Each structure stands twice: as C-alpha cells, then as structure tokens.
DNA sequence: GACTTATTGCAACTCATTTGCAATAATACC
DNA sequence: GGTATTATTGCAAATGAGTTGCAATAAGTC
C-alpha cells in the first residue's frame, strides 16, 4: 500500500510537506533536527511544527516508528521493515540496525515477570568501526 | 564501600541533601518529581536543582543508575544491585525488575553487528496484574 | 470552479533539565 | 577550636524538545 492510500484510508490528505518528509525519511533514521536540515538542503521551507505533526500522524498510521536513545531525542524511521533494534555509537552517534532472535527475549521475559508483556525497547551502545 | 567514601575518593563532600536523597532512593527507583515529593513528606526542603545535581554526581560515581522510559522522564535507582532490566505497566506506570540471561543477548548482538558493543538498554512494556 | 474541512505556519506556551552567580557550609590545616 | 579554601546550595533565569491556539491556506469532493 502506498503512503497516499494509507493517509486517505483514515481521512488524511496528501500534501507537499508530507511527501517531502517521507522522502527524506527514506534515506535514513533521523531526528527532527536532522529532518529539518535535510529539507533545507533541498531548498524546502517546512516549519518544524509541521514536521512534528506529520511525524505524529505517520506514527499513528504505522508509516513511521519512533525510538528514543540515551539523549531523550526521538529518532524516526520508516516502519516498512522487519522488527529490529539498533546499535548506537557512543562517540559519533551513528546508528546501525541489528536483528536478533526475538523468541529468546520474549520467552525469557515471560518466565521472569508477572506482567503480561506486550512490547519491548532494546538498544545497544558501543563504538563503530571508525571511532574504535 | 560506603557512600561517603565514594564521594570523598573523588573530592566530593558529604552533605545533608546528598544523604537524604540517597536515603530516599533506598526505597524505590524514582523520578525527580517523586524524589522531591518523598523529601517533602519528610519535611525536608531541598531544591529541585540540588536533586538534579546530586543525581548527576551519583551517576558519575556509579552510586546511581539512570533509566529512561517511553515518556522521556528519567528514573533513578541505586546501582548496588545486579545488572537487570525493567517491565513498565502501560496503564499505571508501575515498574518491576526483571532479570535475564544476558549472555544470550550480548552474544547475539556481537554476531550481528560490526560495532564493538559495550552496553545495552532493555525495557519491556505491558500490563501489571492489577491493570490486566 | 465552488464548498468543506484538513493542514500549514507563526507565535506563544509547556515542562524537564541546565546554567550563572552570590551566599553557605564541608573539609583541611593550624 | 578557629580559619582558610573551595565544593555545594538555592534562587532566578535560561535552554531546548516538543505542544497548542488560531487565522490563513490548500486538498479532496461534487
Ligand atoms: Mn533501524
Ligand atoms: Mn530496577
Ligand atoms: Zn562512531
Ligand atoms: Zn499497572
């Protein structure tokens, strides 16, 4: 399903800002600041508030996923991928995808907890090749 | 090693606010707001800024650990325990400790990443017994 | 093309956390 | 103990990510 259809299905409209923010997100997971900077590089003037609201809508529609790392700044990435996690470089902040056998995790968690577990957040931190 | 010694070892001084904030943290992992409220219950007037600065120092000295959950508010807990993770109730916010076999995690991560992995953050979300 | 209403941009706001600075108090030294 | 040194505190003000109100604009519908 295309982004336009996903929007329309819930009464959202396809607009220039939404299209451009989506395009920018196609390249890499990014913070709002980085999205703004990438939009400016393309000579696009889109307000920060519009970026925030667009991302909120995208998350609601399942187009985008929001993740928070140590510094409390949200990072957004397209949700069209397999469930996965991230490794963040302590020095340069570079983010790499990482896939794990989730069964291990969920099972171990269910065994040790009285909660009904529905989801999890997992991020690794360390040094990328360059910064090592 | 006592807290006073840990402080002294790095040129920090033992003060009333530090002692009281430490005492309050002995009971449960808490946010700054909760720490403030617990101090007030004990008729102690300690400025919020002092709490923040004390926690920063405690983290630096390895006395306290800082964790952030979905809502971007930091929660602090004593670091004198075994490495463990948390389950957070989506409804009431209750936090429960959870222990896992970390070997699985670290190994799986090392296999799938080019980074030199040093640490990780892992939290589970779901429903506690009451809220189920 | 005109109508309806979602969306945008701007300014102002919120709220956790941080910073500057003068007053205070913990340690070290006599 | 008393004094000097300097870390720590409290208050006010600043910061910065994210949110909200509102009038102007533009997508979708017919
Ligand atoms: Mn990713
Ligand atoms: Mn814990
Ligand atoms: Zn790096
Ligand atoms: Zn609950």
PDB file of N, CA and C (backbone and C1' of nucleotides) in Angstrom, chain D residues 5 13 17 20-21 29:
ATOM      1  P    DT D   5      43.166  31.027  51.861  1.00  0.00           P
ATOM      2  O5'  DT D   5      42.415  29.718  51.346  1.00  0.00           O
ATOM      3  C5'  DT D   5      43.036  28.442  51.526  1.00  0.00           C
ATOM      4  C4'  DT D   5      42.157  27.364  50.937  1.00  0.00           C
ATOM      5  C3'  DT D   5      41.648  27.660  49.527  1.00  0.00           C
ATOM      6  O3'  DT D   5      41.818  26.497  48.726  1.00  0.00           O
ATOM      7  C1'  DT D   5      39.830  27.147  50.929  1.00  0.00           C
ATOM      8  P    DA D  13      14.429  36.289  37.578  1.00  0.00           P
ATOM      9  O5'  DA D  13      15.297  35.672  36.397  1.00  0.00           O
ATOM     10  C5'  DA D  13      16.708  35.860  36.393  1.00  0.00           C
ATOM     11  C4'  DA D  13      17.310  35.041  35.270  1.00  0.00           C
ATOM     12  C3'  DA D  13      16.493  35.091  33.978  1.00  0.00           C
ATOM     13  O3'  DA D  13      17.371  35.280  32.872  1.00  0.00           O
ATOM     14  C1'  DA D  13      16.826  32.851  34.619  1.00  0.00           C
ATOM     15  P    DA D  17      16.686  20.855  20.876  1.00  0.00           P
ATOM     16  O5'  DA D  17      15.587  19.722  21.013  1.00  0.00           O
ATOM     17  C5'  DA D  17      15.790  18.680  21.942  1.00  0.00           C
ATOM     18  C4'  DA D  17      14.452  18.154  22.390  1.00  0.00           C
ATOM     19  C3'  DA D  17      13.520  17.780  21.247  1.00  0.00           C
ATOM     20  O3'  DA D  17      12.854  16.576  21.576  1.00  0.00           O
ATOM     21  C1'  DA D  17      12.497  19.434  22.602  1.00  0.00           C
ATOM     22  P    DT D  20      -0.663  19.184  23.011  1.00  0.00           P
ATOM     23  O5'  DT D  20      -1.086  20.708  22.774  1.00  0.00           O
ATOM     24  C5'  DT D  20      -0.758  21.669  23.747  1.00  0.00           C
ATOM     25  C4'  DT D  20      -1.337  23.021  23.331  1.00  0.00           C
ATOM     26  C3'  DT D  20      -2.646  22.947  22.548  1.00  0.00           C
ATOM     27  O3'  DT D  20      -3.484  23.991  23.027  1.00  0.00           O
ATOM     28  C1'  DT D  20      -1.048  24.145  21.313  1.00  0.00           C
ATOM     29  P    DG D  21      -5.013  24.147  22.565  1.00  0.00           P
ATOM     30  O5'  DG D  21      -4.999  25.600  21.918  1.00  0.00           O
ATOM     31  C5'  DG D  21      -4.355  26.676  22.600  1.00  0.00           C
ATOM     32  C4'  DG D  21      -4.631  27.977  21.875  1.00  0.00           C
ATOM     33  C3'  DG D  21      -5.969  28.039  21.136  1.00  0.00           C
ATOM     34  O3'  DG D  21      -6.424  29.396  21.153  1.00  0.00           O
ATOM     35  C1'  DG D  21      -4.199  28.087  19.549  1.00  0.00           C
ATOM     36  P    DT D  29     -11.768  12.567  -1.856  1.00  0.00           P
ATOM     37  O5'  DT D  29     -13.021  13.537  -2.095  1.00  0.00           O
ATOM     38  C5'  DT D  29     -13.651  14.151  -0.964  1.00  0.00           C
ATOM     39  C4'  DT D  29     -14.949  14.793  -1.407  1.00  0.00           C
ATOM     40  C3'  DT D  29     -15.676  14.070  -2.540  1.00  0.00           C
ATOM     41  O3'  DT D  29     -17.069  14.034  -2.238  1.00  0.00           O
ATOM     42  C1'  DT D  29     -15.274  16.307  -3.164  1.00  0.00           C
TER      43       DT D  29
END
